[in-house]
Amino acid sequence: MKWGLIGASTIASEWMIGAFRAAGGDVVSVLSSDPSRAAEYSKAHSIARGTASLDELLSDPEIEAVYISTTNEKHFPQAIAAIKAGKHVLCEKPLAMTSKDAAEMVRAAKNAGLVFATNHHLRNAGSHLAIKDAVTSGRIGKVLSIRVFHAVYLPPHLQGWRIDNPAAGGGVIPDIVVHDADTVRFHLNEDPTDVVAMSAESGLGTGVEDSCMSIWQMPSGVMVQTHESFTHKYTESGLEIHGTEGSVVARNVMTQRPVGEIVLVTESGRESVGFADHNLYERAVALFSEAVAGQGRPSADGADGVKSLAVAEAVARSARTGQRTKVVYEEI
Ligand code: NDP
């Protein structure tokens, strides 16, 4: 598969270019808003072409699919243009600034017969696949609650638009709550209905929240508690799923790397759960490429990205108003 990169981003350089190549594909062009940066980035990453023109990249007949990893406010117009040009789309989260725009992107791809996926990496992790397996095979009985610990320290090289630019989609809610929403939906196979949330500027954020805590209600009655932050230097991430017959306690699994520990606690005692340590992004790209070839579906498709954004919007609304808030899911 020949890829075009829309956005000369950090995530593309740190993870995705390698993942496209590892999955047997190649990256043939990169778009930056700055022509000299396009040239530098393409040279640094051995990409044949660099351009500052979206039209030029999208009219490149060699490109079958694009990966969109610009700042969040650009995803919508760039995805719509890519779909019009007949390209399959792997888009970064949050898919857009609103779930209404995100749904429009997903519908456009569907109507054009193109594959559209959201780059929610966590559901590709060996750890999360093993946790899901333990839960769905009944090891913990009926699920009662889930707790997500996703407070991290935002690395200095990412402390740009995320901490001070609401117009570019900054803030911990668009950045991390969407991932937690996707992860909870993945594990429970259901969509949150209502949320209650509070957010804060706790040291890094200026004009956008850098910390958030929320509680979500699931249709089955399962209660969900989540914590996201950019300001916690020393904590570990984690996920706990508690059931009538046991608990899964996972540490350091809310991360891009294939690491962490999982313990299953039941009446018989504590048991360590093993898991595969493949690269999360390579798995996502491989499933995307198979979907383009007509086999299976991406690990997180467009509908998943619209739903995770709808949850984040409800969390933001609840934090703003202080009210319990319904999650509104757009039709796709
Ligand atoms: P970056 O800030 O690195 O990149 C965003 C844009 O900023 C780029 O498209 C680029 O614009 C510009 N930019 C980046 N570096 C420089 C630089 N050194 N000098 C000048 N301009 C620069 O963002 P991220 O890679 O952190 O995030 C991009 C998207 O990916 C976001 O939507 C984010 O939410 C998502 N993301 C997803 C992750 C996941 O695991 N799914 C993880 C990290 C991010 P231009 O292209 O015009 O040059």
mmCIF file of C-alpha atoms and ligand atoms in Angstrom:
data_model
loop_
_atom_site.group_PDB
_atom_site.id
_atom_site.type_symbol
_atom_site.label_atom_id
_atom_site.label_comp_id
_atom_site.label_asym_id
_atom_site.label_seq_id
_atom_site.Cartn_x
_atom_site.Cartn_y
_atom_site.Cartn_z
ATOM 1 C CA MET A 1 0.000 0.000 0.000
ATOM 2 C CA LYS A 2 1.315 3.428 -0.968
ATOM 3 C CA TRP A 3 0.630 6.077 1.679
ATOM 4 C CA GLY A 4 0.554 9.863 1.651
ATOM 5 C CA LEU A 5 1.086 11.656 4.941
ATOM 6 C CA ILE A 6 -1.151 14.650 5.589
ATOM 7 C CA GLY A 7 0.807 16.363 8.361
ATOM 8 C CA ALA A 8 4.541 16.361 9.068
ATOM 9 C CA SER A 9 3.854 15.371 12.664
ATOM 10 C CA THR A 10 5.662 13.872 15.626
ATOM 11 C CA ILE A 11 3.381 10.803 15.777
ATOM 12 C CA ALA A 12 4.134 10.056 12.110
ATOM 13 C CA SER A 13 7.882 10.318 12.660
ATOM 14 C CA GLU A 14 7.947 8.441 15.977
ATOM 15 C CA TRP A 15 5.524 5.611 15.160
ATOM 16 C CA MET A 16 3.518 5.632 11.958
ATOM 17 C CA ILE A 17 6.107 5.832 9.163
ATOM 18 C CA GLY A 18 7.793 2.777 10.700
ATOM 19 C CA ALA A 19 4.426 1.025 11.055
ATOM 20 C CA PHE A 20 3.490 1.638 7.393
ATOM 21 C CA ARG A 21 6.819 0.203 6.275
ATOM 22 C CA ALA A 22 6.672 -2.739 8.699
ATOM 23 C CA ALA A 23 3.245 -3.649 7.285
ATOM 24 C CA GLY A 24 4.823 -3.907 3.817
ATOM 25 C CA GLY A 25 3.700 -0.479 2.621
ATOM 26 C CA ASP A 26 5.597 2.632 1.701
ATOM 27 C CA VAL A 27 5.209 6.353 2.301
ATOM 28 C CA VAL A 28 5.595 8.226 -0.980
ATOM 29 C CA SER A 29 4.630 11.803 -0.124
ATOM 30 C CA VAL A 30 4.232 14.132 2.858
ATOM 31 C CA LEU A 31 2.260 17.371 3.208
ATOM 32 C CA SER A 32 3.352 20.219 5.467
ATOM 33 C CA SER A 33 1.887 23.728 5.523
ATOM 34 C CA ASP A 34 5.486 24.946 5.218
ATOM 35 C CA PRO A 35 7.310 24.006 1.951
ATOM 36 C CA SER A 36 10.769 23.976 3.541
ATOM 37 C CA ARG A 37 9.541 21.763 6.371
ATOM 38 C CA ALA A 38 7.946 19.414 3.795
ATOM 39 C CA ALA A 39 11.331 19.148 2.083
ATOM 40 C CA GLU A 40 13.262 18.616 5.338
ATOM 41 C CA TYR A 41 10.790 16.065 6.687
ATOM 42 C CA SER A 42 10.673 14.065 3.454
ATOM 43 C CA LYS A 43 14.484 13.979 3.341
ATOM 44 C CA ALA A 44 14.814 13.013 7.014
ATOM 45 C CA HIS A 45 12.381 10.118 6.604
ATOM 46 C CA SER A 46 13.370 8.969 3.098
ATOM 47 C CA ILE A 47 9.978 9.926 1.640
ATOM 48 C CA ALA A 48 10.126 10.482 -2.126
ATOM 49 C CA ARG A 49 8.078 13.689 -2.248
ATOM 50 C CA GLY A 50 7.308 16.618 0.088
ATOM 51 C CA THR A 51 4.711 19.250 -0.746
ATOM 52 C CA ALA A 52 2.788 22.151 0.750
ATOM 53 C CA SER A 53 -0.138 21.574 -1.628
ATOM 54 C CA LEU A 54 -2.950 19.261 -0.510
ATOM 55 C CA ASP A 55 -4.240 19.159 -4.104
ATOM 56 C CA GLU A 56 -0.830 18.016 -5.325
ATOM 57 C CA LEU A 57 -0.654 15.218 -2.750
ATOM 58 C CA LEU A 58 -4.235 14.108 -3.396
ATOM 59 C CA SER A 59 -3.843 14.100 -7.168
ATOM 60 C CA ASP A 60 -0.851 11.757 -6.889
ATOM 61 C CA PRO A 61 -2.130 8.570 -8.559
ATOM 62 C CA GLU A 62 0.418 6.426 -6.705
ATOM 63 C CA ILE A 63 -1.207 7.192 -3.339
ATOM 64 C CA GLU A 64 -3.944 4.754 -2.308
ATOM 65 C CA ALA A 65 -4.429 5.879 1.286
ATOM 66 C CA VAL A 66 -3.673 8.909 3.413
ATOM 67 C CA TYR A 67 -2.783 9.160 7.079
ATOM 68 C CA ILE A 68 -4.037 12.428 8.608
ATOM 69 C CA SER A 69 -2.070 13.576 11.664
ATOM 70 C CA THR A 70 -2.258 17.348 11.539
ATOM 71 C CA THR A 71 -3.617 19.353 14.475
ATOM 72 C CA ASN A 72 -7.232 18.468 15.179
ATOM 73 C CA GLU A 73 -9.005 21.404 13.499
ATOM 74 C CA LYS A 74 -7.537 20.397 10.127
ATOM 75 C CA HIS A 75 -8.710 16.754 10.138
ATOM 76 C CA PHE A 76 -12.235 17.497 8.830
ATOM 77 C CA PRO A 77 -11.438 19.535 5.697
ATOM 78 C CA GLN A 78 -8.441 17.337 4.870
ATOM 79 C CA ALA A 79 -10.411 14.092 5.251
ATOM 80 C CA ILE A 80 -13.291 15.383 3.132
ATOM 81 C CA ALA A 81 -10.815 16.433 0.408
ATOM 82 C CA ALA A 82 -9.042 13.061 0.555
ATOM 83 C CA ILE A 83 -12.325 11.170 0.248
ATOM 84 C CA LYS A 84 -13.339 13.350 -2.728
ATOM 85 C CA ALA A 85 -10.017 12.376 -4.307
ATOM 86 C CA GLY A 86 -10.822 8.667 -3.805
ATOM 87 C CA LYS A 87 -8.241 7.931 -1.103
ATOM 88 C CA HIS A 88 -8.772 5.552 1.818
ATOM 89 C CA VAL A 89 -8.280 7.387 5.129
ATOM 90 C CA LEU A 90 -6.607 6.549 8.410
ATOM 91 C CA CYS A 91 -7.300 9.588 10.587
ATOM 92 C CA GLU A 92 -5.942 10.583 13.945
ATOM 93 C CA LYS A 93 -8.141 11.079 16.964
ATOM 94 C CA PRO A 94 -10.118 13.110 17.731
ATOM 95 C CA LEU A 95 -11.522 12.696 14.210
ATOM 96 C CA ALA A 96 -12.678 16.323 14.164
ATOM 97 C CA MET A 97 -13.558 19.263 16.397
ATOM 98 C CA THR A 98 -17.167 18.009 16.670
ATOM 99 C CA SER A 99 -18.761 14.565 16.381
ATOM 100 C CA LYS A 100 -21.155 16.108 13.815
ATOM 101 C CA ASP A 101 -18.196 16.833 11.489
ATOM 102 C CA ALA A 102 -16.685 13.434 12.297
ATOM 103 C CA ALA A 103 -19.912 11.682 11.302
ATOM 104 C CA GLU A 104 -19.961 13.644 8.029
ATOM 105 C CA MET A 105 -16.427 12.408 7.252
ATOM 106 C CA VAL A 106 -17.375 8.809 7.985
ATOM 107 C CA ARG A 107 -20.578 8.989 5.921
ATOM 108 C CA ALA A 108 -18.666 10.521 2.994
ATOM 109 C CA ALA A 109 -16.157 7.634 3.028
ATOM 110 C CA LYS A 110 -18.942 5.074 3.290
ATOM 111 C CA ASN A 111 -20.833 6.607 0.334
ATOM 112 C CA ALA A 112 -17.621 6.616 -1.707
ATOM 113 C CA GLY A 113 -16.887 2.955 -0.868
ATOM 114 C CA LEU A 114 -13.613 3.863 0.861
ATOM 115 C CA VAL A 115 -12.088 2.449 4.049
ATOM 116 C CA PHE A 116 -12.029 4.959 6.903
ATOM 117 C CA ALA A 117 -10.374 4.203 10.234
ATOM 118 C CA THR A 118 -9.545 5.984 13.482
ATOM 119 C CA ASN A 119 -6.076 5.599 14.942
ATOM 120 C CA HIS A 120 -7.146 4.434 18.410
ATOM 121 C CA HIS A 121 -4.041 2.418 19.238
ATOM 122 C CA LEU A 122 -4.879 0.925 22.642
ATOM 123 C CA ARG A 123 -7.370 -1.674 21.390
ATOM 124 C CA ASN A 124 -4.463 -3.086 19.332
ATOM 125 C CA ALA A 125 -2.277 -3.746 22.385
ATOM 126 C CA GLY A 126 -1.547 -7.345 23.376
ATOM 127 C CA SER A 127 -2.384 -6.307 26.942
ATOM 128 C CA HIS A 128 -5.857 -5.023 26.058
ATOM 129 C CA LEU A 129 -6.577 -8.017 23.821
ATOM 130 C CA ALA A 130 -5.671 -10.320 26.767
ATOM 131 C CA ILE A 131 -7.835 -8.291 29.182
ATOM 132 C CA LYS A 132 -10.776 -8.438 26.779
ATOM 133 C CA ASP A 133 -10.270 -12.164 26.397
ATOM 134 C CA ALA A 134 -10.314 -12.682 30.195
ATOM 135 C CA VAL A 135 -13.496 -10.629 30.527
ATOM 136 C CA THR A 136 -15.419 -12.095 27.579
ATOM 137 C CA SER A 137 -14.488 -15.657 28.508
ATOM 138 C CA GLY A 138 -16.244 -15.087 31.853
ATOM 139 C CA ARG A 139 -13.191 -15.156 34.144
ATOM 140 C CA ILE A 140 -14.505 -12.254 36.259
ATOM 141 C CA GLY A 141 -18.225 -13.064 36.012
ATOM 142 C CA LYS A 142 -20.642 -10.204 35.452
ATOM 143 C CA VAL A 143 -18.817 -6.880 35.080
ATOM 144 C CA LEU A 144 -19.695 -4.337 37.771
ATOM 145 C CA SER A 145 -17.291 -1.467 37.192
ATOM 146 C CA ILE A 146 -14.240 -0.271 35.298
ATOM 147 C CA ARG A 147 -11.617 2.253 36.391
ATOM 148 C CA VAL A 148 -9.200 3.894 33.981
ATOM 149 C CA PHE A 149 -6.039 5.627 35.208
ATOM 150 C CA HIS A 150 -4.666 7.699 32.342
ATOM 151 C CA ALA A 151 -2.903 10.565 34.079
ATOM 152 C CA VAL A 152 0.547 11.076 32.544
ATOM 153 C CA TYR A 153 3.166 13.794 32.214
ATOM 154 C CA LEU A 154 2.987 15.292 28.731
ATOM 155 C CA PRO A 155 6.548 15.120 27.356
ATOM 156 C CA PRO A 156 8.090 18.599 26.841
ATOM 157 C CA HIS A 157 8.347 18.124 23.043
ATOM 158 C CA LEU A 158 4.535 17.725 22.889
ATOM 159 C CA GLN A 159 3.790 20.746 25.097
ATOM 160 C CA GLY A 160 2.718 22.973 22.190
ATOM 161 C CA TRP A 161 -0.845 23.392 20.915
ATOM 162 C CA ARG A 162 -2.130 20.649 23.263
ATOM 163 C CA ILE A 163 -1.734 22.873 26.329
ATOM 164 C CA ASP A 164 -2.661 26.338 25.070
ATOM 165 C CA ASN A 165 -4.622 26.272 21.834
ATOM 166 C CA PRO A 166 -8.333 25.471 21.980
ATOM 167 C CA ALA A 167 -8.725 26.381 18.278
ATOM 168 C CA ALA A 168 -6.314 23.579 17.307
ATOM 169 C CA GLY A 169 -8.187 21.108 19.534
ATOM 170 C CA GLY A 170 -5.896 21.334 22.568
ATOM 171 C CA GLY A 171 -6.790 19.999 26.016
ATOM 172 C CA VAL A 172 -6.685 16.659 27.731
ATOM 173 C CA ILE A 173 -10.325 15.876 26.894
ATOM 174 C CA PRO A 174 -9.867 15.791 23.095
ATOM 175 C CA ASP A 175 -6.425 14.266 23.542
ATOM 176 C CA ILE A 176 -6.889 11.443 26.067
ATOM 177 C CA VAL A 177 -10.583 11.086 27.012
ATOM 178 C CA VAL A 178 -11.272 9.941 23.431
ATOM 179 C CA HIS A 179 -8.758 7.086 23.864
ATOM 180 C CA ASP A 180 -10.318 6.080 27.182
ATOM 181 C CA ALA A 181 -13.792 6.150 25.668
ATOM 182 C CA ASP A 182 -12.620 3.878 22.878
ATOM 183 C CA THR A 183 -10.900 1.524 25.314
ATOM 184 C CA VAL A 184 -13.953 1.241 27.593
ATOM 185 C CA ARG A 185 -16.253 0.658 24.595
ATOM 186 C CA PHE A 186 -13.824 -1.982 23.316
ATOM 187 C CA HIS A 187 -13.810 -3.878 26.611
ATOM 188 C CA LEU A 188 -17.506 -3.618 27.415
ATOM 189 C CA ASN A 189 -19.046 -3.724 23.909
ATOM 190 C CA GLU A 190 -21.474 -0.964 24.808
ATOM 191 C CA ASP A 191 -21.619 2.823 24.628
ATOM 192 C CA PRO A 192 -21.776 5.211 27.601
ATOM 193 C CA THR A 193 -25.159 6.927 27.968
ATOM 194 C CA ASP A 194 -24.488 9.655 30.579
ATOM 195 C CA VAL A 195 -21.466 11.298 32.155
ATOM 196 C CA VAL A 196 -20.582 13.516 35.092
ATOM 197 C CA ALA A 197 -17.212 15.271 34.891
ATOM 198 C CA MET A 198 -14.923 17.912 36.354
ATOM 199 C CA SER A 199 -11.813 19.353 34.739
ATOM 200 C CA ALA A 200 -8.950 21.604 35.816
ATOM 201 C CA GLU A 201 -5.933 23.593 34.701
ATOM 202 C CA SER A 202 -3.418 22.032 37.060
ATOM 203 C CA GLY A 203 -0.044 23.349 35.957
ATOM 204 C CA LEU A 204 0.412 23.021 32.189
ATOM 205 C CA GLY A 205 -2.858 24.083 30.588
ATOM 206 C CA THR A 206 -3.562 27.729 29.725
ATOM 207 C CA GLY A 207 -7.049 28.258 28.365
ATOM 208 C CA VAL A 208 -7.555 24.501 28.011
ATOM 209 C CA GLU A 209 -7.981 21.806 30.663
ATOM 210 C CA ASP A 210 -4.966 19.634 31.470
ATOM 211 C CA SER A 211 -6.764 17.305 33.918
ATOM 212 C CA CYS A 212 -10.132 15.631 34.016
ATOM 213 C CA MET A 213 -12.029 13.112 36.123
ATOM 214 C CA SER A 214 -15.358 11.645 35.118
ATOM 215 C CA ILE A 215 -17.926 8.944 35.793
ATOM 216 C CA TRP A 216 -19.850 7.311 32.984
ATOM 217 C CA GLN A 217 -23.030 5.259 33.057
ATOM 218 C CA MET A 218 -23.258 2.246 30.728
ATOM 219 C CA PRO A 219 -26.588 0.830 29.450
ATOM 220 C CA SER A 220 -25.936 -2.453 31.324
ATOM 221 C CA GLY A 221 -25.528 -0.584 34.600
ATOM 222 C CA VAL A 222 -21.722 -0.936 34.672
ATOM 223 C CA MET A 223 -20.151 2.161 36.245
ATOM 224 C CA VAL A 224 -17.015 3.679 34.722
ATOM 225 C CA GLN A 225 -14.530 6.008 36.405
ATOM 226 C CA THR A 226 -11.737 7.707 34.430
ATOM 227 C CA HIS A 227 -8.853 10.065 35.185
ATOM 228 C CA GLU A 228 -6.876 11.831 32.481
ATOM 229 C CA SER A 229 -4.097 14.365 32.962
ATOM 230 C CA PHE A 230 -1.004 15.920 31.369
ATOM 231 C CA THR A 231 0.529 16.974 34.707
ATOM 232 C CA HIS A 232 1.282 13.795 36.679
ATOM 233 C CA LYS A 233 5.016 13.072 36.632
ATOM 234 C CA TYR A 234 5.257 10.022 38.856
ATOM 235 C CA THR A 235 2.054 8.013 38.589
ATOM 236 C CA GLU A 236 1.533 4.771 36.641
ATOM 237 C CA SER A 237 -1.325 4.319 34.184
ATOM 238 C CA GLY A 238 -3.747 1.454 34.596
ATOM 239 C CA LEU A 239 -7.041 -0.219 33.973
ATOM 240 C CA GLU A 240 -9.145 -2.237 36.406
ATOM 241 C CA ILE A 241 -12.235 -4.224 35.509
ATOM 242 C CA HIS A 242 -14.167 -5.573 38.472
ATOM 243 C CA GLY A 243 -16.740 -8.362 38.247
ATOM 244 C CA THR A 244 -18.854 -10.603 40.469
ATOM 245 C CA GLU A 245 -16.290 -13.451 40.254
ATOM 246 C CA GLY A 246 -13.007 -11.598 39.938
ATOM 247 C CA SER A 247 -11.043 -8.499 39.039
ATOM 248 C CA VAL A 248 -8.536 -7.705 36.313
ATOM 249 C CA VAL A 249 -5.908 -5.279 37.560
ATOM 250 C CA ALA A 250 -3.608 -3.975 34.812
ATOM 251 C CA ARG A 251 -0.779 -1.481 35.298
ATOM 252 C CA ASN A 252 1.122 0.612 32.726
ATOM 253 C CA VAL A 253 -1.143 -0.509 29.894
ATOM 254 C CA MET A 254 -2.494 2.913 28.798
ATOM 255 C CA THR A 255 0.556 3.523 26.659
ATOM 256 C CA GLN A 256 1.863 3.392 23.113
ATOM 257 C CA ARG A 257 4.457 0.771 24.037
ATOM 258 C CA PRO A 258 3.708 -2.972 24.372
ATOM 259 C CA VAL A 259 4.416 -3.092 28.099
ATOM 260 C CA GLY A 260 2.614 -3.475 31.431
ATOM 261 C CA GLU A 261 1.450 -6.134 33.854
ATOM 262 C CA ILE A 262 -1.933 -7.818 34.210
ATOM 263 C CA VAL A 263 -3.122 -9.685 37.301
ATOM 264 C CA LEU A 264 -6.367 -11.653 37.519
ATOM 265 C CA VAL A 265 -7.718 -11.899 41.072
ATOM 266 C CA THR A 266 -10.372 -14.552 41.798
ATOM 267 C CA GLU A 267 -11.424 -16.825 44.664
ATOM 268 C CA SER A 268 -8.481 -19.066 43.733
ATOM 269 C CA GLY A 269 -5.960 -16.270 44.267
ATOM 270 C CA ARG A 270 -3.801 -14.022 42.068
ATOM 271 C CA GLU A 271 -2.731 -15.089 38.602
ATOM 272 C CA SER A 272 -0.444 -13.226 36.232
ATOM 273 C CA VAL A 273 -1.886 -12.901 32.703
ATOM 274 C CA GLY A 274 0.566 -13.034 29.791
ATOM 275 C CA PHE A 275 0.122 -11.100 26.566
ATOM 276 C CA ALA A 276 1.701 -10.526 23.147
ATOM 277 C CA ASP A 277 4.179 -7.668 22.793
ATOM 278 C CA HIS A 278 3.672 -6.663 19.147
ATOM 279 C CA ASN A 279 3.811 -3.008 18.049
ATOM 280 C CA LEU A 280 0.296 -1.520 18.480
ATOM 281 C CA TYR A 281 0.444 0.749 15.441
ATOM 282 C CA GLU A 282 1.771 -1.979 13.150
ATOM 283 C CA ARG A 283 -1.246 -4.118 14.025
ATOM 284 C CA ALA A 284 -3.607 -1.202 13.297
ATOM 285 C CA VAL A 285 -1.957 -0.554 9.917
ATOM 286 C CA ALA A 286 -1.987 -4.254 8.991
ATOM 287 C CA LEU A 287 -5.729 -4.508 9.730
ATOM 288 C CA PHE A 288 -6.371 -1.294 7.776
ATOM 289 C CA SER A 289 -4.452 -2.655 4.764
ATOM 290 C CA GLU A 290 -6.406 -5.933 4.919
ATOM 291 C CA ALA A 291 -9.686 -3.982 5.014
ATOM 292 C CA VAL A 292 -8.614 -2.077 1.886
ATOM 293 C CA ALA A 293 -7.921 -5.462 0.282
ATOM 294 C CA GLY A 294 -11.499 -6.476 1.140
ATOM 295 C CA GLN A 295 -10.747 -8.590 4.198
ATOM 296 C CA GLY A 296 -12.123 -7.783 7.625
ATOM 297 C CA ARG A 297 -12.339 -4.317 9.159
ATOM 298 C CA PRO A 298 -9.961 -1.810 10.700
ATOM 299 C CA SER A 299 -9.419 -2.288 14.425
ATOM 300 C CA ALA A 300 -11.168 1.046 15.110
ATOM 301 C CA ASP A 301 -13.342 2.218 12.246
ATOM 302 C CA GLY A 302 -14.971 5.579 11.603
ATOM 303 C CA ALA A 303 -18.005 4.840 13.781
ATOM 304 C CA ASP A 304 -15.653 4.071 16.687
ATOM 305 C CA GLY A 305 -13.995 7.467 16.226
ATOM 306 C CA VAL A 306 -17.340 9.278 16.089
ATOM 307 C CA LYS A 307 -18.482 7.555 19.295
ATOM 308 C CA SER A 308 -15.286 8.209 21.239
ATOM 309 C CA LEU A 309 -15.563 11.881 20.282
ATOM 310 C CA ALA A 310 -19.235 11.987 21.342
ATOM 311 C CA VAL A 311 -18.214 10.743 24.808
ATOM 312 C CA ALA A 312 -15.451 13.375 25.013
ATOM 313 C CA GLU A 313 -17.919 16.093 23.994
ATOM 314 C CA ALA A 314 -20.307 15.022 26.769
ATOM 315 C CA VAL A 315 -17.426 15.011 29.276
ATOM 316 C CA ALA A 316 -16.421 18.536 28.198
ATOM 317 C CA ARG A 317 -20.036 19.727 28.393
ATOM 318 C CA SER A 318 -20.537 18.220 31.848
ATOM 319 C CA ALA A 319 -17.277 19.727 33.129
ATOM 320 C CA ARG A 320 -18.377 23.125 31.795
ATOM 321 C CA THR A 321 -21.936 23.075 33.137
ATOM 322 C CA GLY A 322 -21.565 20.973 36.277
ATOM 323 C CA GLN A 323 -24.529 18.894 35.080
ATOM 324 C CA ARG A 324 -24.981 15.180 34.451
ATOM 325 C CA THR A 325 -24.921 15.037 30.638
ATOM 326 C CA LYS A 326 -26.299 12.641 28.012
ATOM 327 C CA VAL A 327 -23.937 11.418 25.316
ATOM 328 C CA VAL A 328 -25.375 12.309 21.913
ATOM 329 C CA TYR A 329 -24.340 9.885 19.155
ATOM 330 C CA GLU A 330 -24.583 11.116 15.563
ATOM 331 C CA GLU A 331 -26.238 8.917 12.927
ATOM 332 C CA ILE A 332 -23.780 7.505 10.436
HETATM 333 P P1 NDP B 1 2.602 17.637 16.254
HETATM 334 O O1 NDP B 1 2.485 18.913 16.990
HETATM 335 O O2 NDP B 1 3.899 16.946 16.231
HETATM 336 O O3 NDP B 1 2.167 17.822 14.734
HETATM 337 C C1 NDP B 1 0.999 18.545 14.364
HETATM 338 C C2 NDP B 1 1.359 19.570 13.306
HETATM 339 O O4 NDP B 1 2.229 20.522 13.879
HETATM 340 C C3 NDP B 1 2.103 18.961 12.135
HETATM 341 O O5 NDP B 1 1.194 18.537 11.155
HETATM 342 C C4 NDP B 1 3.019 20.092 11.704
HETATM 343 O O6 NDP B 1 2.355 20.924 10.772
HETATM 344 C C5 NDP B 1 3.231 20.917 12.941
HETATM 345 N N1 NDP B 1 4.570 20.624 13.495
HETATM 346 C C6 NDP B 1 4.986 19.508 14.148
HETATM 347 N N2 NDP B 1 6.279 19.608 14.510
HETATM 348 C C7 NDP B 1 6.693 20.818 14.074
HETATM 349 C C8 NDP B 1 7.942 21.496 14.113
HETATM 350 N N3 NDP B 1 9.024 20.971 14.692
HETATM 351 N N4 NDP B 1 7.998 22.712 13.533
HETATM 352 C C9 NDP B 1 6.924 23.259 12.955
HETATM 353 N N5 NDP B 1 5.722 22.637 12.865
HETATM 354 C C10 NDP B 1 5.615 21.446 13.422
HETATM 355 O O7 NDP B 1 1.414 16.734 16.792
HETATM 356 P P2 NDP B 1 1.361 15.199 17.197
HETATM 357 O O8 NDP B 1 2.118 14.334 16.278
HETATM 358 O O9 NDP B 1 1.670 15.077 18.607
HETATM 359 O O10 NDP B 1 -0.229 14.957 16.984
HETATM 360 C C11 NDP B 1 -0.797 15.034 15.700
HETATM 361 C C12 NDP B 1 -2.156 14.355 15.693
HETATM 362 O O11 NDP B 1 -1.980 12.985 16.068
HETATM 363 C C13 NDP B 1 -3.168 14.928 16.665
HETATM 364 O O12 NDP B 1 -4.449 14.818 16.101
HETATM 365 C C14 NDP B 1 -3.069 14.010 17.882
HETATM 366 O O13 NDP B 1 -4.263 13.954 18.630
HETATM 367 C C15 NDP B 1 -2.769 12.678 17.216
HETATM 368 N N6 NDP B 1 -1.980 11.748 18.033
HETATM 369 C C16 NDP B 1 -2.422 10.461 18.176
HETATM 370 C C17 NDP B 1 -1.720 9.538 18.884
HETATM 371 C C18 NDP B 1 -2.204 8.118 18.930
HETATM 372 O O14 NDP B 1 -1.596 7.301 19.589
HETATM 373 N N7 NDP B 1 -3.259 7.773 18.223
HETATM 374 C C19 NDP B 1 -0.487 9.902 19.591
HETATM 375 C C20 NDP B 1 -0.058 11.264 19.342
HETATM 376 C C21 NDP B 1 -0.799 12.134 18.588
HETATM 377 P P3 NDP B 1 2.661 20.750 9.200
HETATM 378 O O15 NDP B 1 2.156 19.396 8.853
HETATM 379 O O16 NDP B 1 1.874 21.863 8.594
HETATM 380 O O17 NDP B 1 4.150 20.874 9.055
#
